[in-house]
Coordinates of C-alpha atoms in Angstrom, one line a residue:
Chain A
M1 CA 28.2 -21.5 15.7
V2 CA 29.1 -25.2 15.5
L3 CA 32.8 -25.8 15.7
M4 CA 33.8 -27.3 12.4
T5 CA 36.8 -29.6 12.1
V6 CA 38.7 -29.3 8.8
A7 CA 41.7 -31.3 7.7
L8 CA 43.9 -29.9 5.0
L9 CA 45.9 -32.5 3.2
G10 CA 49.0 -30.8 1.8
G11 CA 48.3 -28.1 4.4
T12 CA 52.0 -27.2 4.7
G13 CA 51.9 -25.8 1.1
P14 CA 51.0 -22.1 0.6
E15 CA 47.5 -22.7 -0.6
G16 CA 46.5 -25.2 2.1
F17 CA 48.2 -23.2 4.8
G18 CA 46.5 -20.0 3.7
L19 CA 43.1 -21.7 3.8
A20 CA 43.8 -23.3 7.1
S21 CA 44.9 -19.9 8.6
R22 CA 41.7 -18.2 7.3
F23 CA 39.4 -21.0 8.6
A24 CA 41.1 -21.1 12.0
R25 CA 40.6 -17.4 12.3
A26 CA 36.9 -17.9 11.6
G27 CA 36.7 -20.4 14.4
A28 CA 37.3 -23.8 12.7
R29 CA 39.4 -26.5 14.3
I30 CA 42.2 -27.2 11.9
V31 CA 44.2 -30.4 11.3
I32 CA 47.2 -29.8 9.0
G33 CA 48.2 -33.0 7.1
S34 CA 51.5 -33.7 5.4
R35 CA 53.6 -36.6 4.2
D36 CA 56.1 -35.3 6.8
L37 CA 55.0 -35.3 10.4
Q38 CA 57.6 -32.7 11.4
K39 CA 56.5 -30.3 8.7
A40 CA 52.8 -30.8 9.6
Q41 CA 53.5 -30.0 13.2
S42 CA 55.7 -27.0 12.6
A43 CA 53.1 -25.6 10.2
A44 CA 50.3 -26.3 12.7
A45 CA 52.3 -24.5 15.4
R46 CA 51.9 -21.3 13.4
I47 CA 48.0 -21.5 13.5
P48 CA 46.3 -21.0 16.9
G49 CA 44.7 -24.3 18.0
A50 CA 45.7 -26.3 15.0
E51 CA 47.4 -29.7 15.1
G52 CA 49.7 -31.4 12.6
R53 CA 49.5 -35.0 11.5
L54 CA 50.5 -37.3 8.8
N55 CA 48.0 -37.1 5.9
P56 CA 46.2 -40.4 6.7
D57 CA 45.8 -39.4 10.4
A58 CA 44.6 -35.9 9.4
A59 CA 42.0 -37.4 7.0
A60 CA 40.7 -39.7 9.8
A61 CA 40.3 -36.7 12.1
A62 CA 37.8 -34.6 10.2
P63 CA 34.5 -34.9 8.5
V64 CA 35.6 -32.3 6.0
V65 CA 38.9 -32.8 4.2
I66 CA 40.4 -30.3 1.8
L67 CA 43.0 -31.5 -0.7
T68 CA 45.6 -28.9 -1.7
V69 CA 48.5 -30.8 -3.2
P70 CA 50.1 -30.4 -6.6
L71 CA 48.6 -32.6 -9.3
A72 CA 51.6 -34.9 -9.3
A73 CA 50.8 -35.8 -5.7
Q74 CA 47.0 -35.9 -5.9
I75 CA 46.4 -39.6 -6.7
A76 CA 49.2 -40.8 -4.3
T77 CA 47.8 -38.7 -1.5
L78 CA 44.3 -40.0 -2.0
K79 CA 45.5 -43.6 -2.1
S80 CA 47.4 -43.0 1.1
V81 CA 44.3 -41.7 2.9
R82 CA 41.4 -43.5 1.3
D83 CA 41.0 -46.2 4.0
R84 CA 41.1 -43.6 6.7
L85 CA 38.5 -41.1 5.4
Q86 CA 35.4 -41.0 7.7
P87 CA 32.3 -42.7 6.3
G88 CA 30.3 -39.9 4.7
A89 CA 33.2 -37.5 4.7
I90 CA 33.2 -34.5 2.4
L91 CA 36.4 -34.2 0.3
I92 CA 37.0 -30.8 -1.3
D93 CA 39.5 -30.9 -4.1
A94 CA 41.3 -27.7 -5.0
T95 CA 43.8 -29.3 -7.5
V96 CA 44.7 -27.4 -10.6
P97 CA 46.0 -29.7 -13.4
L98 CA 49.0 -27.6 -14.4
E99 CA 51.6 -28.6 -16.9
A100 CA 54.1 -27.8 -14.2
S101 CA 53.3 -31.3 -12.8
I102 CA 55.1 -32.8 -15.7
G103 CA 57.9 -30.3 -15.8
G104 CA 56.1 -27.7 -18.0
R105 CA 54.6 -24.3 -17.3
V106 CA 52.3 -23.2 -14.5
S107 CA 50.3 -21.2 -17.1
R108 CA 49.3 -24.3 -19.0
T109 CA 47.0 -27.2 -18.1
V110 CA 47.1 -30.9 -18.9
A111 CA 44.0 -32.7 -20.0
L112 CA 43.1 -35.5 -17.6
W113 CA 41.4 -38.8 -18.6
S114 CA 38.7 -38.1 -16.1
G115 CA 37.9 -34.7 -17.4
S116 CA 39.1 -32.8 -14.4
A117 CA 41.3 -33.1 -11.3
A118 CA 38.1 -33.2 -9.1
Q119 CA 36.6 -36.1 -11.1
Q120 CA 40.0 -37.8 -10.9
A121 CA 39.8 -37.4 -7.1
A122 CA 36.3 -38.8 -7.0
H123 CA 37.6 -42.0 -8.6
Q124 CA 40.0 -42.5 -5.7
V125 CA 37.7 -42.2 -2.7
P126 CA 35.5 -44.9 -1.2
E127 CA 31.8 -45.0 -1.9
G128 CA 29.9 -42.7 0.5
V129 CA 32.6 -40.0 0.4
R130 CA 31.3 -37.0 -1.4
V131 CA 33.6 -34.9 -3.5
A132 CA 33.3 -31.2 -4.2
A133 CA 35.7 -28.8 -6.1
A134 CA 36.4 -25.4 -4.7
F135 CA 39.0 -22.7 -3.8
H136 CA 41.1 -23.0 -7.0
T137 CA 40.9 -19.3 -7.7
L138 CA 41.9 -18.0 -4.3
S139 CA 45.6 -17.4 -4.6
A140 CA 47.9 -18.4 -1.8
E141 CA 49.3 -14.8 -1.7
L142 CA 45.8 -13.4 -1.1
L143 CA 45.0 -16.0 1.6
A144 CA 48.2 -15.4 3.4
D145 CA 47.4 -11.7 3.9
L146 CA 45.0 -12.4 6.7
G147 CA 43.9 -8.8 7.2
R148 CA 42.9 -8.4 3.6
P149 CA 39.3 -9.4 2.6
V150 CA 39.2 -12.1 -0.1
D151 CA 37.1 -9.7 -2.2
S152 CA 36.3 -12.3 -4.9
D153 CA 34.0 -15.1 -5.9
V154 CA 34.6 -18.7 -5.1
L155 CA 33.1 -21.0 -7.6
F156 CA 32.3 -24.5 -6.5
C157 CA 30.7 -27.7 -7.8
A158 CA 29.6 -31.1 -6.6
D159 CA 27.1 -33.7 -7.3
H160 CA 25.7 -33.9 -3.8
S161 CA 23.8 -31.2 -1.9
D162 CA 25.6 -32.0 1.4
A163 CA 28.9 -31.5 -0.2
K164 CA 27.8 -28.2 -1.6
A165 CA 26.5 -27.2 1.8
A166 CA 29.8 -27.9 3.4
V167 CA 31.6 -25.8 0.8
R168 CA 29.1 -22.9 1.4
D169 CA 29.8 -23.1 5.1
L170 CA 33.6 -22.8 4.5
I171 CA 33.2 -20.0 2.0
A172 CA 31.1 -18.1 4.5
M173 CA 34.1 -18.1 6.8
L174 CA 36.1 -16.0 4.3
P175 CA 35.3 -12.3 4.6
G176 CA 34.6 -10.8 1.2
A177 CA 34.1 -14.1 -0.6
R178 CA 30.9 -14.9 -2.4
A179 CA 29.9 -18.6 -3.0
I180 CA 28.8 -19.3 -6.6
D181 CA 27.3 -22.7 -7.4
A182 CA 28.8 -23.8 -10.7
G183 CA 26.8 -27.1 -11.0
P184 CA 27.8 -30.7 -11.0
L185 CA 31.3 -32.0 -10.3
E186 CA 32.0 -32.4 -14.0
N187 CA 32.1 -28.6 -14.3
A188 CA 35.2 -28.6 -12.2
R189 CA 37.2 -28.6 -15.4
L190 CA 35.9 -25.1 -16.1
I191 CA 36.9 -23.8 -12.7
E192 CA 40.3 -25.5 -12.9
S193 CA 40.9 -23.9 -16.3
L194 CA 39.9 -20.5 -14.8
A195 CA 42.5 -21.0 -12.1
A196 CA 45.1 -21.6 -14.8
L197 CA 44.0 -18.4 -16.5
L198 CA 44.4 -16.4 -13.3
I199 CA 47.9 -17.9 -12.7
S200 CA 48.8 -16.8 -16.3
L201 CA 47.5 -13.3 -15.7
N202 CA 49.4 -13.1 -12.4
I203 CA 52.6 -13.8 -14.3
R204 CA 51.9 -11.6 -17.3
H205 CA 50.7 -8.6 -15.2
K206 CA 53.1 -9.1 -12.3
A207 CA 50.1 -9.4 -10.0
K208 CA 50.1 -11.2 -6.6
G209 CA 46.8 -13.0 -6.2
S210 CA 44.4 -12.0 -8.9
G211 CA 40.9 -13.3 -8.4
I212 CA 37.6 -13.3 -10.1
K213 CA 34.1 -11.8 -9.8
I214 CA 31.2 -12.8 -11.8
T215 CA 29.0 -9.9 -12.8
G216 CA 25.3 -9.9 -13.8
L217 CA 24.1 -12.7 -11.6
P218 CA 20.7 -12.1 -10.0
Chain B
M1 CA 39.2 9.8 -34.0
V2 CA 40.0 7.7 -37.0
L3 CA 36.9 6.1 -38.5
M4 CA 37.4 2.4 -38.1
T5 CA 35.7 0.0 -40.4
V6 CA 34.8 -3.3 -38.9
A7 CA 33.2 -6.3 -40.6
L8 CA 31.3 -8.8 -38.5
L9 CA 31.0 -12.3 -40.1
G10 CA 27.9 -13.9 -38.8
G11 CA 26.8 -10.4 -37.8
T12 CA 23.2 -11.3 -38.1
G13 CA 23.4 -13.5 -35.0
P14 CA 22.8 -12.0 -31.6
E15 CA 26.5 -11.8 -30.5
G16 CA 27.8 -10.2 -33.8
F17 CA 24.8 -7.9 -34.1
G18 CA 25.2 -6.8 -30.5
L19 CA 28.9 -6.0 -31.0
A20 CA 28.1 -4.3 -34.3
S21 CA 25.5 -2.1 -32.7
R22 CA 27.9 -1.1 -29.9
F23 CA 30.8 -0.3 -32.2
A24 CA 28.5 1.7 -34.6
R25 CA 27.3 3.7 -31.6
A26 CA 30.9 4.5 -30.8
G27 CA 31.5 5.8 -34.3
A28 CA 32.8 2.8 -36.3
R29 CA 31.7 2.0 -39.8
I30 CA 30.0 -1.4 -39.7
V31 CA 29.7 -4.1 -42.4
I32 CA 27.4 -6.9 -41.5
G33 CA 28.3 -10.2 -43.1
S34 CA 26.1 -13.2 -43.6
R35 CA 25.7 -16.3 -45.8
D36 CA 22.3 -14.7 -46.7
L37 CA 22.5 -11.3 -48.4
Q38 CA 18.9 -10.5 -47.5
K39 CA 19.5 -11.2 -43.8
A40 CA 22.7 -9.2 -43.8
Q41 CA 20.9 -6.2 -45.4
S42 CA 18.0 -6.3 -43.0
A43 CA 20.2 -6.6 -40.0
A44 CA 22.3 -3.7 -41.3
A45 CA 19.2 -1.6 -41.8
R46 CA 18.8 -1.6 -38.0
I47 CA 22.2 -0.1 -37.4
P48 CA 22.8 3.5 -38.4
G49 CA 25.2 3.8 -41.3
A50 CA 25.9 0.0 -41.5
E51 CA 25.7 -2.0 -44.7
G52 CA 25.0 -5.7 -45.2
R53 CA 27.0 -8.0 -47.5
L54 CA 27.7 -11.6 -48.1
N55 CA 30.5 -12.8 -45.8
P56 CA 33.2 -12.8 -48.4
D57 CA 32.3 -9.3 -49.5
A58 CA 32.1 -8.1 -45.9
A59 CA 35.6 -9.6 -45.3
A60 CA 37.0 -7.8 -48.3
A61 CA 35.6 -4.5 -47.1
A62 CA 37.4 -4.1 -43.7
P63 CA 40.9 -4.3 -42.2
V64 CA 39.4 -5.6 -39.0
V65 CA 37.1 -8.7 -39.3
I66 CA 35.3 -10.2 -36.3
L67 CA 34.1 -13.8 -36.5
T68 CA 30.9 -14.5 -34.5
V69 CA 29.5 -17.7 -35.9
P70 CA 28.7 -21.0 -34.1
L71 CA 31.6 -23.5 -34.0
A72 CA 30.0 -25.7 -36.6
A73 CA 30.1 -22.8 -39.1
Q74 CA 33.6 -21.5 -38.2
I75 CA 35.8 -23.4 -40.6
A76 CA 33.3 -23.2 -43.5
T77 CA 33.0 -19.4 -43.0
L78 CA 36.7 -18.9 -43.0
K79 CA 37.2 -21.0 -46.1
S80 CA 34.6 -18.9 -47.8
V81 CA 36.3 -15.6 -47.0
R82 CA 40.0 -16.5 -46.9
D83 CA 40.8 -15.4 -50.4
R84 CA 39.0 -12.1 -49.9
L85 CA 40.6 -11.0 -46.6
Q86 CA 42.7 -7.9 -47.0
P87 CA 46.5 -8.5 -46.8
G88 CA 47.5 -7.7 -43.2
A89 CA 43.9 -7.9 -42.0
I90 CA 43.2 -8.5 -38.3
L91 CA 40.8 -11.4 -37.7
I92 CA 39.2 -11.5 -34.3
D93 CA 37.7 -14.8 -33.4
A94 CA 35.0 -15.0 -30.7
T95 CA 34.0 -18.6 -31.2
V96 CA 33.2 -20.7 -28.2
P97 CA 33.7 -24.4 -28.9
L98 CA 30.4 -25.6 -27.4
E99 CA 29.1 -29.2 -27.4
A100 CA 25.9 -27.7 -28.8
S101 CA 27.8 -27.6 -32.2
I102 CA 27.5 -31.4 -32.3
G103 CA 24.0 -31.6 -30.8
G104 CA 25.0 -31.5 -27.2
R105 CA 24.8 -28.9 -24.5
V106 CA 25.7 -25.2 -24.5
S107 CA 27.2 -25.6 -21.1
R108 CA 29.9 -28.1 -22.3
T109 CA 32.8 -27.6 -24.5
V110 CA 34.4 -29.9 -27.1
A111 CA 38.2 -30.3 -27.3
L112 CA 39.6 -29.2 -30.6
W113 CA 42.7 -30.6 -32.3
S114 CA 44.2 -27.2 -32.5
G115 CA 43.8 -26.5 -28.8
S116 CA 41.2 -23.7 -29.2
A117 CA 38.8 -22.3 -31.7
A118 CA 41.0 -19.3 -32.2
Q119 CA 44.0 -21.4 -33.1
Q120 CA 41.7 -23.4 -35.4
A121 CA 40.8 -20.1 -37.0
A122 CA 44.5 -19.2 -37.4
H123 CA 45.0 -22.3 -39.5
Q124 CA 42.4 -21.2 -42.0
V125 CA 43.7 -17.7 -42.8
P126 CA 46.4 -16.8 -45.3
E127 CA 49.8 -15.8 -44.1
G128 CA 49.9 -12.1 -43.1
V129 CA 46.5 -12.1 -41.6
R130 CA 46.8 -11.8 -37.8
V131 CA 44.4 -13.6 -35.5
A132 CA 43.3 -12.5 -32.1
A133 CA 40.7 -13.9 -29.7
A134 CA 38.3 -11.7 -27.8
F135 CA 34.7 -10.9 -26.8
H136 CA 33.8 -14.4 -25.8
T137 CA 32.6 -13.4 -22.4
L138 CA 30.4 -10.5 -23.4
S139 CA 26.9 -11.9 -23.7
A140 CA 24.6 -11.1 -26.5
E141 CA 21.9 -10.0 -24.0
L142 CA 24.2 -7.6 -22.4
L143 CA 25.5 -6.2 -25.7
A144 CA 21.9 -5.7 -27.0
D145 CA 21.0 -3.5 -24.1
L146 CA 22.8 -0.5 -25.6
G147 CA 22.1 1.9 -22.7
R148 CA 23.7 -0.5 -20.2
P149 CA 27.5 -0.2 -19.6
V150 CA 29.3 -3.5 -20.3
D151 CA 30.7 -3.3 -16.8
S152 CA 33.0 -6.3 -17.2
D153 CA 36.5 -7.2 -18.3
V154 CA 37.3 -8.4 -21.9
L155 CA 40.1 -10.8 -22.0
F156 CA 42.0 -11.1 -25.3
C157 CA 45.0 -12.8 -26.7
A158 CA 47.1 -12.8 -29.8
D159 CA 50.6 -13.5 -31.0
H160 CA 51.1 -10.1 -32.8
S161 CA 51.1 -6.7 -31.2
D162 CA 49.1 -5.0 -34.0
A163 CA 46.3 -7.5 -33.5
K164 CA 46.3 -6.8 -29.8
A165 CA 46.3 -3.0 -30.5
A166 CA 43.2 -3.4 -32.8
V167 CA 41.4 -5.4 -30.1
R168 CA 42.3 -2.7 -27.5
D169 CA 40.8 0.0 -29.8
L170 CA 37.6 -2.0 -30.1
I171 CA 37.3 -2.6 -26.4
A172 CA 37.8 1.1 -25.8
M173 CA 34.6 1.6 -27.7
L174 CA 32.6 -0.3 -25.1
P175 CA 31.7 1.8 -22.1
G176 CA 32.5 0.0 -18.9
A177 CA 34.7 -2.6 -20.5
R178 CA 38.3 -3.1 -19.4
A179 CA 40.8 -4.8 -21.8
I180 CA 42.9 -7.5 -20.2
D181 CA 45.8 -9.0 -22.2
A182 CA 45.8 -12.7 -21.6
G183 CA 48.9 -13.5 -23.6
P184 CA 49.6 -15.5 -26.7
L185 CA 46.8 -16.9 -29.0
E186 CA 47.2 -20.4 -27.5
N187 CA 45.7 -19.0 -24.3
A188 CA 42.4 -18.6 -26.1
R189 CA 41.4 -22.0 -24.8
L190 CA 41.3 -20.6 -21.3
I191 CA 39.1 -17.7 -22.4
E192 CA 36.8 -20.0 -24.4
S193 CA 36.5 -22.2 -21.4
L194 CA 35.6 -19.2 -19.3
A195 CA 32.9 -18.3 -21.7
A196 CA 31.4 -21.8 -21.4
L197 CA 31.5 -21.4 -17.6
L198 CA 29.6 -18.1 -17.8
I199 CA 27.0 -19.7 -20.1
S200 CA 26.6 -22.5 -17.6
L201 CA 26.2 -20.0 -14.8
N202 CA 23.6 -18.1 -16.8
I203 CA 21.5 -21.2 -17.1
R204 CA 21.9 -22.4 -13.5
H205 CA 21.2 -19.0 -12.0
K206 CA 18.7 -17.8 -14.6
A207 CA 20.9 -14.8 -15.3
K208 CA 20.9 -12.8 -18.5
G209 CA 24.4 -12.0 -19.5
S210 CA 26.7 -12.8 -16.6
G211 CA 30.2 -11.4 -17.2
I212 CA 33.6 -11.4 -15.5
K213 CA 35.9 -9.1 -13.6
I214 CA 39.4 -9.9 -12.7
T215 CA 40.4 -8.6 -9.2
G216 CA 43.8 -7.9 -7.9
L217 CA 45.6 -6.8 -11.1
P218 CA 47.9 -3.9 -10.6

């Protein structure tokens, strides 16, 4: 198995940290990025072999970069790292455009000019960086429970086959997760909306970490 | 078991006809509605005990009315039946706002002024009629295969508990279907978007009738 290096921007948050922990467990080399070096380092200290860096330094360190920040920080984070992304890097966006970003509810979404958070991300990266959208529907609570299989599907989309391949490799590191290709990057809006639906169901049904399985696929 | 009467407006189409066949099999009395009386009657003739009527007459005949028409016909159909709905009727909207309604793709949605097709429906009915949204993610292909359990979840939403109760009763008639309360009617946009995602997956993966299961709910 090739040792994959993965940077998680916003990796001190529960979603990024959960993914980082899972990928580390599966053998990936992890770089935790944050706006706060201290926080990045102390989060990294809790993951075997991981290191913590400022977001731009984390982005520079890995060919695969996962963005797990709240919507309100998404554009600023990408602006801060765009000159440091490796040429040909894969950026995987997991942003869910929640109304909470403007002081509203976590069970509601906002409509973005670009159509989706992932397309918004694509507008912020240099040419040659390929953007995928994935991991929105894996809850932080579920990821944090390392002994528990993910037991759900992970929908992803991208416009480039190498970006899709990188996402598939990552999903393969999550026991119990099935990768489902949901088409071009513009379909990210449907996955982001699905994540909002699951958040809403979590609240309504007092669930921790609902997920999704698609039935009836060949 | 109380014999429930259910009218399906647009019940000659594959989605409405599939639901009608399933509910009839479970013991409901079915009224198939159409703009074309001949079509309504010939569809009804294929379901034991069902009758076919023009949409307004079908609406008048049942306390529970399910709307399964394409988006482009939704408002016109509701305008045609609004004076004939029973006082206190439950209207269940299953409309998916697909771009196909304006000549585009079935894998894309259009954004509606009201926020969702179900809320748009609610604006068209008289006071006292309660609107729910449900059944979007049950594919016509799956419904048509009467011997096959639905084996998926049915998400529904409504603002009134009696509308939710009626939907639960109907879902209970579908073997293998689990009813999941997704909250107030405004959440219909999330369910409608999920249906578009499933349609898109059907096309991409050459599936007939993908569905959804929510994992991790208590």
